[in-house]
Short mmCIF file of C-alpha atoms in Angstrom, two decimals:
data_model
loop_
_atom_site.label_atom_id
_atom_site.label_comp_id
_atom_site.label_asym_id
_atom_site.label_seq_id
_atom_site.Cartn_x
_atom_site.Cartn_y
_atom_site.Cartn_z
CA MET A 257 -54.64 -60.37 -19.61
CA GLY A 258 -57.33 -63.00 -19.62
CA THR A 259 -59.68 -63.73 -22.33
CA PRO A 260 -62.98 -61.80 -22.00
CA MET A 261 -65.96 -64.10 -21.27
CA SER A 262 -69.69 -63.75 -20.61
CA ILE A 263 -70.72 -64.78 -17.13
CA GLU A 264 -74.47 -65.48 -16.67
CA LEU A 265 -76.58 -66.47 -14.10
CA ALA A 266 -79.86 -68.39 -14.14
CA GLY A 267 -82.25 -66.44 -12.00
CA GLU A 268 -82.13 -63.16 -10.20
CA PHE A 269 -78.84 -61.58 -9.37
CA PRO A 270 -78.07 -61.57 -5.56
CA ALA A 271 -79.06 -58.55 -3.79
CA GLY A 272 -75.85 -58.42 -1.84
CA GLY A 273 -73.88 -58.72 -5.09
CA ALA A 274 -71.45 -61.39 -6.17
CA THR A 275 -67.60 -61.92 -6.09
CA LEU A 276 -65.46 -62.59 -9.08
CA THR A 277 -61.92 -64.29 -8.47
CA ARG A 278 -59.26 -65.31 -10.90
CA THR A 279 -56.28 -67.29 -9.92
CA TYR A 280 -52.79 -67.00 -11.91
CA ALA A 281 -50.57 -69.81 -12.65
CA GLN A 282 -47.92 -67.93 -10.59
CA PRO A 283 -47.73 -65.08 -8.08
CA LEU A 284 -48.02 -61.84 -9.80
CA PRO A 285 -44.65 -59.85 -9.48
CA ASP A 286 -44.60 -56.80 -7.05
CA ASP A 287 -44.61 -54.19 -9.88
CA VAL A 288 -47.73 -55.57 -11.53
CA ALA A 289 -51.34 -54.24 -10.87
CA ALA A 290 -54.53 -55.86 -11.96
CA THR A 291 -58.23 -55.17 -12.11
CA PHE A 292 -61.41 -56.71 -13.27
CA ALA A 293 -63.52 -54.79 -16.02
CA TYR A 294 -66.85 -55.55 -17.82
CA TRP A 295 -67.79 -54.45 -21.23
CA ASP A 296 -70.10 -51.58 -21.45
CA GLU A 297 -72.22 -52.45 -24.53
CA VAL A 298 -73.79 -48.86 -24.67
CA PHE A 299 -70.56 -46.99 -25.04
CA GLU A 300 -68.38 -49.81 -26.31
CA THR A 301 -65.77 -49.43 -23.83
CA TRP A 302 -64.37 -51.33 -20.58
CA GLN A 303 -65.22 -50.11 -17.14
CA ALA A 304 -62.95 -51.18 -14.43
CA VAL A 305 -63.99 -51.91 -10.97
CA PRO A 306 -62.09 -51.84 -7.60
CA THR A 307 -60.09 -55.24 -7.48
CA SER A 308 -57.95 -56.52 -4.69
CA ILE A 309 -54.92 -58.97 -4.85
CA SER A 310 -54.56 -61.66 -2.49
CA THR A 311 -51.53 -61.63 0.12
CA ASP A 312 -49.81 -64.50 -1.85
CA ARG A 313 -50.47 -62.39 -5.23
CA ARG A 314 -51.87 -65.57 -6.89
CA SER A 315 -55.48 -64.16 -6.97
CA VAL A 316 -57.39 -61.16 -7.96
CA THR A 317 -60.96 -60.58 -6.54
CA ALA A 318 -63.70 -58.03 -6.97
CA ASP A 319 -67.25 -57.43 -5.66
CA VAL A 320 -69.58 -56.79 -8.64
CA ASP A 321 -73.28 -55.82 -9.05
CA HIS A 322 -74.09 -57.50 -12.26
CA PHE A 323 -72.73 -60.25 -14.58
CA SER A 324 -71.94 -59.66 -18.33
CA ILE A 325 -68.74 -59.62 -20.22
CA TRP A 326 -65.79 -59.53 -18.10
CA THR A 327 -62.13 -59.73 -18.21
CA ASP A 328 -58.96 -58.98 -16.00
CA PHE A 329 -56.30 -56.30 -17.06
CA LEU A 330 -52.81 -56.30 -15.90
CA SER A 331 -50.25 -53.36 -15.78
CA GLY A 332 -46.44 -53.63 -15.02
CA SER A 333 -43.08 -53.86 -16.64
CA GLN A 334 -42.77 -55.61 -20.06
CA GLN A 335 -40.62 -58.23 -18.62
CA SER A 336 -43.14 -58.99 -15.79
CA LEU A 337 -46.17 -59.11 -18.17
CA THR A 338 -44.31 -61.39 -20.46
CA ALA A 339 -43.47 -63.93 -17.72
CA ILE A 340 -47.08 -64.01 -16.69
CA ARG A 341 -48.30 -64.64 -20.18
CA ASP A 342 -45.72 -67.44 -20.78
CA SER A 343 -46.51 -69.23 -17.32
CA ALA A 344 -50.27 -68.97 -17.96
CA ALA A 345 -49.75 -70.66 -21.34
CA LYS A 346 -47.67 -73.41 -20.03
CA ALA A 347 -50.33 -74.02 -17.40
CA GLY A 348 -52.99 -74.37 -20.01
CA GLN A 349 -54.85 -71.17 -19.11
CA ALA A 350 -56.45 -69.18 -22.03
CA VAL A 351 -54.57 -65.80 -22.64
CA ALA A 352 -54.71 -63.22 -25.15
CA GLU A 353 -51.83 -62.02 -26.98
CA TRP A 354 -51.69 -58.40 -25.70
CA THR A 355 -48.07 -57.52 -25.44
CA THR A 356 -48.00 -56.45 -29.06
CA GLY A 357 -50.41 -53.65 -28.32
CA ALA A 358 -53.41 -54.95 -30.58
CA VAL A 359 -56.70 -53.39 -30.08
CA ASN A 360 -59.88 -55.79 -30.45
CA THR A 361 -63.33 -55.89 -29.53
CA ALA A 362 -64.84 -57.29 -26.48
CA SER A 363 -65.19 -60.60 -28.31
CA GLY A 364 -61.43 -61.13 -28.18
CA ALA A 365 -58.86 -59.28 -26.08
CA LEU A 366 -58.87 -55.81 -25.87
CA HIS A 367 -55.54 -54.00 -25.05
CA TRP A 368 -54.75 -50.43 -24.44
CA SER A 369 -50.99 -50.39 -24.28
CA LEU A 370 -49.81 -49.48 -20.82
CA GLY A 371 -46.19 -50.39 -19.96
CA ASN A 372 -44.04 -47.14 -20.64
CA ILE A 373 -46.82 -44.87 -21.53
CA PHE A 374 -47.27 -44.45 -17.80
CA THR A 375 -44.12 -42.52 -17.83
CA LYS A 376 -42.50 -40.01 -19.97
CA ARG A 377 -39.10 -38.81 -21.23
CA VAL A 378 -38.71 -35.75 -23.56
CA GLU A 379 -35.86 -33.90 -25.35
CA LEU A 380 -34.99 -30.40 -24.43
CA PRO A 381 -37.31 -27.68 -25.67
CA GLU A 382 -35.89 -25.49 -28.57
CA CYS A 383 -35.14 -21.72 -28.07
CA ASP A 384 -33.56 -19.21 -30.40
CA LEU A 385 -30.21 -17.97 -28.83
CA PRO A 386 -29.01 -15.82 -27.38
CA THR A 387 -31.04 -14.32 -24.68
CA PRO A 388 -31.46 -10.61 -24.93
CA ALA A 389 -28.58 -8.25 -23.88
CA TRP A 390 -30.51 -7.18 -20.64
CA VAL A 391 -30.36 -10.79 -19.41
CA ILE A 392 -26.99 -11.15 -17.36
CA ASP A 393 -27.39 -14.70 -16.21
CA LEU A 394 -30.21 -17.36 -16.53
CA PRO A 395 -28.60 -20.82 -15.76
CA VAL A 396 -30.50 -23.64 -17.60
CA GLY A 397 -29.65 -27.44 -16.66
CA VAL A 398 -29.54 -30.06 -19.32
CA GLY A 399 -29.92 -33.23 -17.38
CA VAL A 400 -31.82 -35.93 -19.51
CA ASP A 401 -33.53 -37.19 -16.36
CA ASP A 402 -34.40 -33.67 -14.77
CA PRO A 403 -38.09 -33.62 -14.01
CA VAL A 404 -38.58 -30.36 -16.10
CA ARG A 405 -36.37 -29.35 -19.14
CA PHE A 406 -35.86 -25.77 -19.79
CA CYS A 407 -34.55 -23.49 -22.35
CA ALA A 408 -34.10 -19.73 -22.78
CA GLY A 409 -33.62 -17.45 -25.69
CA TYR A 410 -35.05 -14.55 -27.52
CA ASP A 411 -38.28 -13.77 -29.49
CA LYS A 412 -37.69 -13.51 -33.30
CA ALA A 413 -40.71 -11.35 -33.88
CA ASN A 414 -39.58 -9.09 -30.85
CA PRO A 415 -36.03 -9.54 -30.03
CA GLU A 416 -36.09 -7.57 -26.86
CA LEU A 417 -38.35 -10.25 -25.36
CA LEU A 418 -36.88 -13.05 -23.38
CA VAL A 419 -38.45 -16.39 -24.17
CA VAL A 420 -38.31 -19.16 -21.63
CA LYS A 421 -39.83 -22.81 -22.25
CA ALA A 422 -40.50 -25.56 -19.81
CA ARG A 423 -41.26 -29.21 -20.82
CA ALA A 424 -42.61 -31.80 -18.34
CA ASN A 425 -40.05 -34.75 -18.32
CA ARG A 426 -42.36 -37.17 -16.55
CA GLY A 427 -45.60 -39.21 -17.09
CA TYR A 428 -47.40 -36.64 -14.97
CA GLY A 429 -47.56 -32.80 -15.37
CA PHE A 430 -46.68 -29.81 -13.24
CA PRO A 431 -48.29 -26.51 -12.32
CA ALA A 432 -46.31 -23.61 -13.79
CA VAL A 433 -45.86 -20.38 -11.63
CA LEU A 434 -44.20 -17.26 -13.56
CA ASN A 435 -43.40 -14.50 -11.23
CA VAL A 436 -43.55 -11.68 -13.84
CA GLN A 437 -46.01 -10.57 -16.30
CA PRO A 438 -45.48 -11.91 -19.83
CA VAL A 439 -46.35 -10.21 -23.15
CA TRP A 440 -47.53 -13.65 -24.41
CA GLU A 441 -47.89 -17.31 -23.33
CA TYR A 442 -48.67 -20.62 -24.94
CA ASN A 443 -49.38 -24.01 -23.33
CA SER A 444 -49.35 -26.86 -25.58
CA THR A 445 -51.51 -28.93 -23.02
CA SER A 446 -54.61 -27.13 -23.52
CA GLU A 447 -53.68 -24.67 -26.50
CA ASN A 448 -55.08 -22.06 -24.12
CA SER A 449 -58.59 -23.01 -24.59
CA ILE A 450 -59.42 -24.57 -21.24
CA GLY A 451 -61.53 -21.72 -19.77
CA LYS A 452 -63.73 -21.44 -22.87
CA LEU A 453 -64.68 -25.19 -22.78
CA LEU A 454 -65.21 -25.09 -19.02
CA GLU A 455 -67.93 -22.34 -19.36
CA GLN A 456 -70.20 -24.98 -20.87
CA VAL A 457 -69.61 -27.28 -17.90
CA GLY A 458 -70.43 -24.50 -15.52
CA SER A 459 -74.08 -24.55 -16.71
CA LEU A 460 -74.37 -28.02 -15.01
CA ASP A 461 -72.23 -27.73 -12.05
CA GLN A 462 -70.35 -24.43 -11.58
CA ALA A 463 -68.49 -25.75 -8.58
CA VAL A 464 -67.06 -28.59 -10.41
CA ALA A 465 -66.11 -26.50 -13.39
CA ASP A 466 -64.34 -24.07 -10.98
CA ALA A 467 -62.61 -26.96 -9.35
CA THR A 468 -61.55 -28.19 -12.67
CA PHE A 469 -60.13 -24.82 -13.43
CA GLN A 470 -58.09 -24.66 -10.30
CA LEU A 471 -56.84 -28.28 -10.80
CA LEU A 472 -55.52 -27.16 -14.25
CA ASN A 473 -53.81 -24.36 -12.39
CA GLU A 474 -56.01 -21.78 -14.20
CA GLY A 475 -54.72 -22.70 -17.58
CA ARG A 476 -51.05 -22.99 -16.54
CA PHE A 477 -50.75 -26.73 -15.73
CA VAL A 478 -48.23 -28.41 -18.18
CA GLY A 479 -49.27 -32.03 -18.92
CA ALA A 480 -47.02 -35.05 -19.25
CA GLY A 481 -44.45 -34.42 -22.01
CA GLU A 482 -46.12 -31.07 -22.85
CA GLU A 483 -44.54 -27.58 -22.99
CA ILE A 484 -45.39 -24.06 -21.82
CA SER A 485 -43.62 -20.91 -22.98
CA PHE A 486 -43.57 -17.25 -22.11
CA GLY A 487 -42.41 -14.01 -23.89
CA ILE A 488 -41.12 -11.87 -21.12
CA PRO A 489 -40.26 -7.98 -21.49
CA ALA A 490 -37.31 -6.41 -19.62
CA SER A 491 -39.84 -3.94 -18.11
CA SER A 492 -41.79 -6.86 -16.15
CA LEU A 493 -38.69 -7.33 -14.10
CA THR A 494 -38.76 -3.83 -12.70
CA ASP A 495 -38.35 -4.10 -8.91
CA PHE A 496 -38.36 -8.11 -9.32
CA THR A 497 -37.55 -9.60 -5.94
CA ASN A 498 -38.63 -13.04 -6.27
CA GLU A 499 -36.27 -16.03 -5.91
CA TYR A 500 -37.33 -17.71 -9.03
CA LEU A 501 -38.49 -16.38 -12.39
CA LEU A 502 -40.31 -19.60 -13.39
CA GLU A 503 -41.45 -22.37 -10.97
CA MET A 504 -42.75 -25.67 -11.81
CA ARG A 505 -44.44 -26.79 -8.60
CA LEU A 506 -44.69 -30.11 -7.22
CA PRO A 507 -48.10 -31.44 -8.38
CA SER A 508 -50.63 -32.42 -5.85
CA VAL A 509 -51.79 -36.12 -5.87
CA ALA A 510 -54.98 -35.01 -7.70
CA GLN A 511 -52.89 -33.27 -10.31
CA VAL A 512 -50.61 -36.24 -10.76
CA LEU A 513 -53.71 -38.62 -11.32
CA MET A 514 -55.37 -36.07 -13.71
CA SER A 515 -52.40 -35.59 -15.92
CA THR A 516 -51.23 -39.32 -15.90
CA VAL A 517 -54.94 -40.24 -16.94
CA ALA A 518 -54.87 -37.57 -19.47
CA GLN A 519 -51.64 -38.90 -21.03
CA GLN A 520 -53.06 -42.45 -21.10
CA LEU A 521 -56.33 -41.18 -22.78
CA ALA A 522 -54.35 -39.47 -25.60
CA ALA A 523 -52.18 -42.69 -25.92
CA TRP A 524 -55.63 -44.47 -26.44
CA GLY A 525 -56.53 -42.23 -29.17
CA ALA A 526 -58.37 -39.28 -27.55
CA SER A 527 -57.17 -35.70 -28.70
CA LYS A 528 -54.89 -33.83 -26.29
CA ILE A 529 -57.54 -31.46 -25.34
CA ASN A 530 -60.33 -34.08 -24.99
CA GLY A 531 -58.19 -36.15 -22.88
CA THR A 532 -57.03 -33.35 -20.65
CA LEU A 533 -60.67 -32.18 -20.05
CA ALA A 534 -62.08 -35.69 -19.35
CA ALA A 535 -59.45 -36.49 -16.80
CA ALA A 536 -59.62 -33.05 -15.15
CA LEU A 537 -63.53 -33.34 -14.82
CA ALA A 538 -63.41 -36.92 -13.51
CA VAL A 539 -60.71 -36.00 -10.83
CA ALA A 540 -62.11 -32.76 -9.90
CA ASN A 541 -65.85 -34.17 -9.38
CA CYS A 542 -64.08 -36.77 -7.09
CA GLY A 543 -62.10 -34.22 -5.02
CA SER A 544 -63.65 -34.87 -2.02
CA SER A 545 -62.62 -38.59 -1.93
CA LEU A 546 -58.95 -37.52 -2.05
CA ALA A 547 -59.06 -35.54 1.38
CA GLY A 548 -56.16 -36.51 3.27
CA VAL A 549 -54.72 -39.07 0.55
CA THR A 550 -50.90 -38.55 0.08
CA ASP A 551 -49.91 -41.52 -2.31
CA ILE A 552 -50.81 -42.16 -5.86
CA GLY A 553 -52.04 -45.83 -5.38
CA ASN A 554 -54.66 -44.77 -2.64
CA GLY A 555 -55.54 -41.73 -4.58
CA ALA A 556 -56.31 -43.77 -7.89
CA GLY A 557 -58.45 -46.19 -5.97
CA ALA A 558 -60.33 -43.48 -4.26
CA VAL A 559 -61.21 -41.75 -7.39
CA LEU A 560 -62.03 -45.05 -9.07
CA GLY A 561 -64.59 -45.78 -6.18
CA CYS A 562 -66.06 -42.39 -6.88
CA LEU A 563 -66.21 -42.91 -10.58
CA ARG A 564 -68.40 -46.02 -10.12
CA SER A 565 -71.10 -43.96 -8.22
CA ALA A 566 -70.91 -40.84 -10.16
CA ASP A 567 -69.96 -42.24 -13.72
CA GLU A 568 -73.33 -40.78 -15.34
CA LYS A 569 -72.76 -37.15 -14.00
CA ILE A 570 -69.21 -37.15 -14.98
CA ALA A 571 -69.86 -38.52 -18.39
CA GLN A 572 -72.58 -35.63 -18.69
CA MET A 573 -69.90 -32.96 -18.10
CA ILE A 574 -67.45 -34.36 -20.26
CA GLY A 575 -70.18 -34.57 -22.97
CA LEU A 576 -70.76 -30.77 -22.44
CA ALA A 577 -67.17 -29.91 -22.73
CA LEU A 578 -66.89 -31.89 -26.02
CA LEU A 579 -70.01 -30.10 -27.28
CA ALA A 580 -68.21 -26.79 -26.44
CA ASN A 581 -65.12 -28.04 -28.47
CA GLY A 582 -67.43 -28.49 -31.55
CA MET A 583 -68.50 -32.20 -31.47
CA GLN A 584 -71.86 -33.07 -32.52
CA GLU A 585 -74.44 -34.04 -29.57
CA ASN A 586 -74.70 -37.86 -30.39
CA ALA A 587 -70.89 -38.07 -30.98
CA ALA A 588 -70.08 -36.17 -27.85
CA GLY A 589 -72.33 -38.45 -25.60
CA LYS A 590 -70.80 -41.57 -26.87
CA LEU A 591 -67.18 -40.46 -26.55
CA ALA A 592 -67.86 -39.13 -23.17
CA GLY A 593 -68.97 -42.61 -21.98
CA GLN A 594 -65.95 -44.21 -23.67
CA LEU A 595 -63.54 -41.81 -22.00
CA VAL A 596 -65.04 -42.47 -18.53
CA GLY A 597 -64.62 -46.16 -19.09
CA LYS A 598 -60.95 -45.83 -20.19
CA ILE A 599 -60.41 -43.41 -17.28
CA SER A 600 -61.65 -46.29 -14.85
CA VAL A 601 -58.99 -48.82 -16.42
CA ALA A 602 -56.07 -46.19 -16.25
CA LEU A 603 -56.98 -45.45 -12.53
CA ALA A 604 -57.25 -49.24 -11.65
CA LEU A 605 -53.93 -50.03 -13.06
CA MET A 606 -51.96 -46.93 -12.14
CA PRO A 607 -50.48 -48.29 -8.83
CA ALA A 608 -48.01 -50.30 -10.93
CA ALA A 609 -46.91 -47.43 -12.89
CA ILE A 610 -43.46 -45.90 -13.04
CA ASN A 611 -45.12 -42.73 -12.26
CA THR A 612 -45.65 -43.73 -8.76
CA ILE A 613 -42.00 -44.36 -8.20
CA ASP A 614 -41.19 -41.01 -9.92
CA TYR A 615 -43.53 -39.06 -7.73
CA ILE A 616 -42.12 -40.52 -4.59
CA ALA A 617 -38.66 -39.33 -5.63
CA GLU A 618 -40.21 -36.10 -6.74
CA MET A 619 -41.40 -35.29 -3.28
CA THR A 620 -37.92 -35.24 -1.94
CA LEU A 621 -36.47 -32.66 -4.58
CA PRO A 622 -35.95 -29.04 -3.65
CA GLN A 623 -37.95 -26.49 -5.67
CA ASN A 624 -34.77 -25.36 -7.35
CA ALA A 625 -34.66 -28.61 -9.19
CA ARG A 626 -37.89 -27.45 -11.20
CA SER A 627 -37.25 -23.66 -11.45
CA LEU A 628 -35.32 -21.03 -13.38
CA THR A 629 -33.51 -18.07 -11.54
CA ILE A 630 -32.54 -15.01 -13.48
CA SER A 631 -29.99 -11.97 -13.14
CA ALA A 632 -30.89 -9.15 -15.13
CA ALA A 633 -29.69 -5.59 -15.76
CA GLU A 634 -31.53 -3.09 -13.62
CA VAL A 635 -34.67 -2.12 -15.15
CA THR A 636 -36.14 1.37 -14.97
CA ALA A 637 -39.29 2.60 -16.59
CA PRO A 638 -38.37 4.94 -19.49
CA ASP A 639 -38.87 8.66 -19.04
CA PRO A 640 -41.24 9.73 -21.80
CA ASP A 641 -39.83 13.21 -21.60
CA GLU A 642 -36.27 11.81 -22.34
CA PRO A 643 -35.02 11.82 -25.85
CA TRP A 644 -33.80 8.81 -27.51
CA LEU A 645 -30.06 8.35 -27.60
CA ILE A 646 -28.21 7.70 -30.68
CA THR A 647 -25.52 5.11 -30.18
CA ALA A 648 -23.49 2.51 -32.09
CA GLU A 649 -26.37 0.02 -31.24
CA GLY A 650 -29.16 2.10 -32.81
CA VAL A 651 -31.51 4.87 -32.11
CA GLY A 652 -33.56 4.44 -28.89
CA PRO A 653 -35.38 1.12 -29.09
CA ILE A 654 -34.53 0.64 -32.72
CA ARG A 655 -31.35 -1.26 -33.23
CA LEU A 656 -29.35 -1.62 -36.32
CA ALA A 657 -29.13 -5.36 -35.86
CA HIS A 658 -32.88 -5.74 -35.82
CA VAL A 659 -33.96 -2.71 -37.65
CA GLU A 660 -36.95 -4.19 -39.46
CA GLU A 661 -38.41 -6.03 -36.60
CA ASP A 662 -37.81 -3.07 -34.14
CA PHE A 663 -39.73 -0.64 -36.66
CA ALA A 664 -42.48 -2.86 -36.90
CA LEU A 665 -42.66 -2.84 -33.17
CA VAL A 666 -42.44 0.98 -32.41
CA ARG A 667 -44.82 1.61 -35.40
CA GLU A 668 -47.36 -0.77 -33.92
CA ARG A 669 -47.07 1.01 -30.52
CA ARG A 670 -47.20 4.71 -32.05
CA TYR A 671 -43.96 5.26 -30.43
CA LEU A 672 -41.77 6.86 -33.28
CA CYS A 673 -42.06 10.39 -32.29
CA SER A 674 -41.18 12.49 -29.37
CA GLY A 675 -42.17 16.07 -28.39
CA ALA A 676 -45.28 17.91 -27.85
CA ASP A 677 -45.51 18.67 -31.70
CA VAL A 678 -44.66 16.30 -34.58
CA ALA A 679 -41.43 17.85 -35.53
CA TRP A 680 -39.19 15.08 -36.37
CA ALA A 681 -39.58 11.59 -37.98
CA VAL A 682 -37.55 8.47 -38.15
CA ALA A 683 -36.89 5.86 -40.90
CA GLY A 684 -34.71 2.91 -41.44
CA GLY A 685 -33.82 -0.07 -43.53
CA ALA A 686 -31.73 -3.24 -43.58
CA ASP A 687 -29.98 -2.83 -46.96
CA GLY A 688 -28.93 0.53 -48.10
CA ASN A 689 -25.72 2.52 -49.17
CA ILE A 690 -24.48 5.94 -49.39
CA GLY A 691 -22.06 7.41 -51.90
CA GLY A 692 -21.00 3.86 -53.29
CA GLY A 693 -20.04 2.71 -49.87
CA GLU A 694 -20.89 -0.59 -48.18
CA ARG A 695 -24.40 -1.80 -47.97
CA GLY A 696 -25.88 -2.29 -44.52
CA PRO A 697 -28.60 -1.30 -42.09
CA TRP A 698 -29.36 2.35 -41.48
CA ILE A 699 -31.66 4.53 -39.36
CA GLN A 700 -32.46 8.16 -40.33
CA ILE A 701 -34.00 10.93 -38.06
CA SER A 702 -35.42 14.06 -40.21
CA ALA A 703 -36.90 17.27 -39.48
CA VAL A 704 -40.69 17.36 -40.69
CA GLY A 705 -41.65 21.03 -39.75
CA GLU A 706 -39.85 24.18 -38.61
CA VAL A 707 -36.63 23.38 -36.40
CA THR A 708 -36.67 24.91 -32.93
CA GLY A 709 -34.45 24.36 -29.93
CA ASP A 710 -37.41 22.79 -28.14
CA VAL A 711 -37.47 19.60 -30.43
CA ALA A 712 -37.01 16.27 -28.43
CA ALA A 713 -35.65 14.59 -31.22
CA PRO A 714 -32.97 11.71 -30.73
CA ARG A 715 -29.33 12.83 -30.08
CA THR A 716 -25.94 11.59 -29.39
CA ALA A 717 -24.35 11.54 -25.95
CA SER A 718 -22.46 14.88 -26.99
CA GLY A 719 -25.74 16.50 -27.91
CA ILE A 720 -25.80 16.28 -31.72
CA THR A 721 -29.43 16.34 -32.92
CA ILE A 722 -31.92 17.91 -35.22
CA GLY A 723 -31.29 21.55 -34.96
CA THR A 724 -27.56 21.45 -34.19
CA THR A 725 -25.71 24.49 -35.88
CA LEU A 726 -22.79 23.89 -38.37
CA SER A 727 -20.27 25.47 -35.90
CA GLU A 728 -21.45 23.09 -33.07
CA LEU A 729 -21.17 20.25 -35.74
CA LYS A 730 -17.51 21.17 -36.53
CA ALA A 731 -16.63 21.58 -32.88
CA ALA A 732 -17.83 17.99 -32.35
CA GLY A 733 -15.44 16.66 -34.86
CA PHE A 734 -17.68 16.26 -38.08
CA TYR A 735 -15.91 16.87 -41.25
CA SER A 736 -16.68 17.20 -44.88
CA ASN A 737 -14.44 16.77 -48.08
CA VAL A 738 -15.87 19.90 -49.34
CA ASP A 739 -17.85 22.63 -47.68
CA SER A 740 -21.29 21.06 -48.62
CA GLU A 741 -24.40 19.93 -46.87
CA PHE A 742 -23.05 16.41 -45.83
CA TRP A 743 -20.86 16.10 -42.79
CA TRP A 744 -19.63 12.77 -41.24
CA SER A 745 -18.41 11.61 -37.89
CA SER A 746 -18.70 8.26 -36.07
CA VAL A 747 -20.39 6.83 -32.98
CA ASP A 748 -18.07 4.20 -31.40
CA GLY A 749 -17.11 3.22 -35.11
CA VAL A 750 -20.63 3.38 -36.72
CA VAL A 751 -20.89 6.09 -39.30
CA LEU A 752 -23.20 9.06 -38.53
CA THR A 753 -23.83 11.57 -41.46
CA ALA A 754 -25.55 14.87 -40.83
CA TYR A 755 -27.24 16.80 -43.48
CA VAL A 756 -27.13 20.47 -43.13
CA THR A 757 -29.29 23.21 -44.68
CA ASN A 758 -29.41 26.92 -44.54
CA THR A 759 -32.31 28.48 -42.49
CA SER A 760 -34.42 31.51 -43.27
CA GLY A 761 -33.41 34.92 -42.05
CA GLY A 762 -29.69 34.38 -42.49
CA ALA A 763 -29.28 32.30 -39.41
CA GLU A 764 -26.37 29.72 -39.26
CA PRO A 765 -27.13 26.47 -41.11
CA GLN A 766 -28.59 23.65 -38.96
CA VAL A 767 -28.72 19.99 -39.01
CA THR A 768 -32.10 18.78 -40.47
CA SER A 769 -31.39 14.93 -40.83
CA LEU A 770 -29.12 12.37 -39.18
CA VAL A 771 -28.31 9.12 -40.83
CA LEU A 772 -26.80 6.28 -38.54
CA GLY A 773 -25.20 3.50 -40.78
CA SER A 774 -25.62 3.34 -44.43
CA ASP A 775 -28.26 4.96 -46.84
CA SER A 776 -31.31 6.91 -46.20
CA LEU A 777 -34.41 6.07 -48.29
CA GLY A 778 -36.79 8.78 -47.13
CA ALA A 779 -38.12 9.62 -43.64
CA TYR A 780 -41.11 7.91 -42.15
CA ASP A 781 -43.46 10.94 -41.05
CA CYS A 782 -45.12 9.96 -37.74
CA GLY A 783 -47.87 12.67 -38.31
#
């Protein structure tokens, strides 16, 4: 990068503009892009202008509409940039030491580090294993250079939920398409707040606000190196017929430009949400200039040209979004202008980015390289009239292995009791014991009213439930050391204890409580 210099002209500036040219000591390597930029004293930022490189790659030229403080920026591989710096120094040209990433004011050299920031490689996202039992197969690749890196597991707060995560492994982002309805979702790119912030922009230009929302895939656009995650219930896969569970689609040219610039703004100090909003608003406002554009270089040039003519309007929109995000008016206005300037520099230098190479390769990949498939057990909607089943795993949706979490879930959903009347209740715990036996998890079902044969209480596969008679209990293989109220059996190896009490009127004793596992600490009354 050359040293910034003040260019002045005695007299009036030519009506037809002027041309700036810089000639380098050696031809610029093919992987290097260049742009002229001027120092905007109002917003204290550099503003890039469209710049062309000569056929011999020795000179760069720009048509400008004013003289002020100007400099040239270069972007490319570290090896190429170092070679340019060294050859310039040998030729006696004034150069700034910018390969160290120093940031200075316009009076010296100003460098926003480029190089590898225009690309991105990330680690695998982290999931809690294993996936829920209803997931039969969900293959996840682990290639370090895959465009998207996935993981799958379960939700600790709700273990029956499948959790899938996708992380963009490029310097640009991807629109996510989930083909089922999740219980929850989170996008680290925008922290789920894009829609709220764009409402403010809509007061100025609703069409641009809507276009920005679409560019961001209605909040499901995953930025460079960012991550989106979903909590998926088994019920959402009822009648599921899609080829993919989660797709990370090929981004459009506009989305590549937007997400690459957003990543660069974050690298230059903007917050993630501010950088994303600014980049998205700039590109969305210039959407018409991208009609028919299919490559990144031409797209960047088109948006840069649009930015020059609409910079004030775009800065105003960005300022409104920043206000909605909690900034003070003066600070929002100044930052908006600075962001527009930095966007111009990023766009001008983007043709040399590794992203351009990545995107060309991306267009040849099949969709399955960026997608997750799933094979799940057949899911049918539960019948509310069917009683819960007592198995070795637990009672209905409450599992011994996750008794505390499952209880919290069913209590929250008011899903503890069955039947028209509250005639039974369920309780449980993770650490109990009975008769001095081993401590462990337990689940108890107890009668809380008059026992009748109509109570749809939980039951074993053989029909043992609240209201079962003592003779039926004995016939099912339950035993007692003495003829007492406690009778024992097992469900696939898990102890099931029945508590039997006498009934009024001389009828046969009946089961009024069942305990699966260890101890009972008292029933939870659903009423």
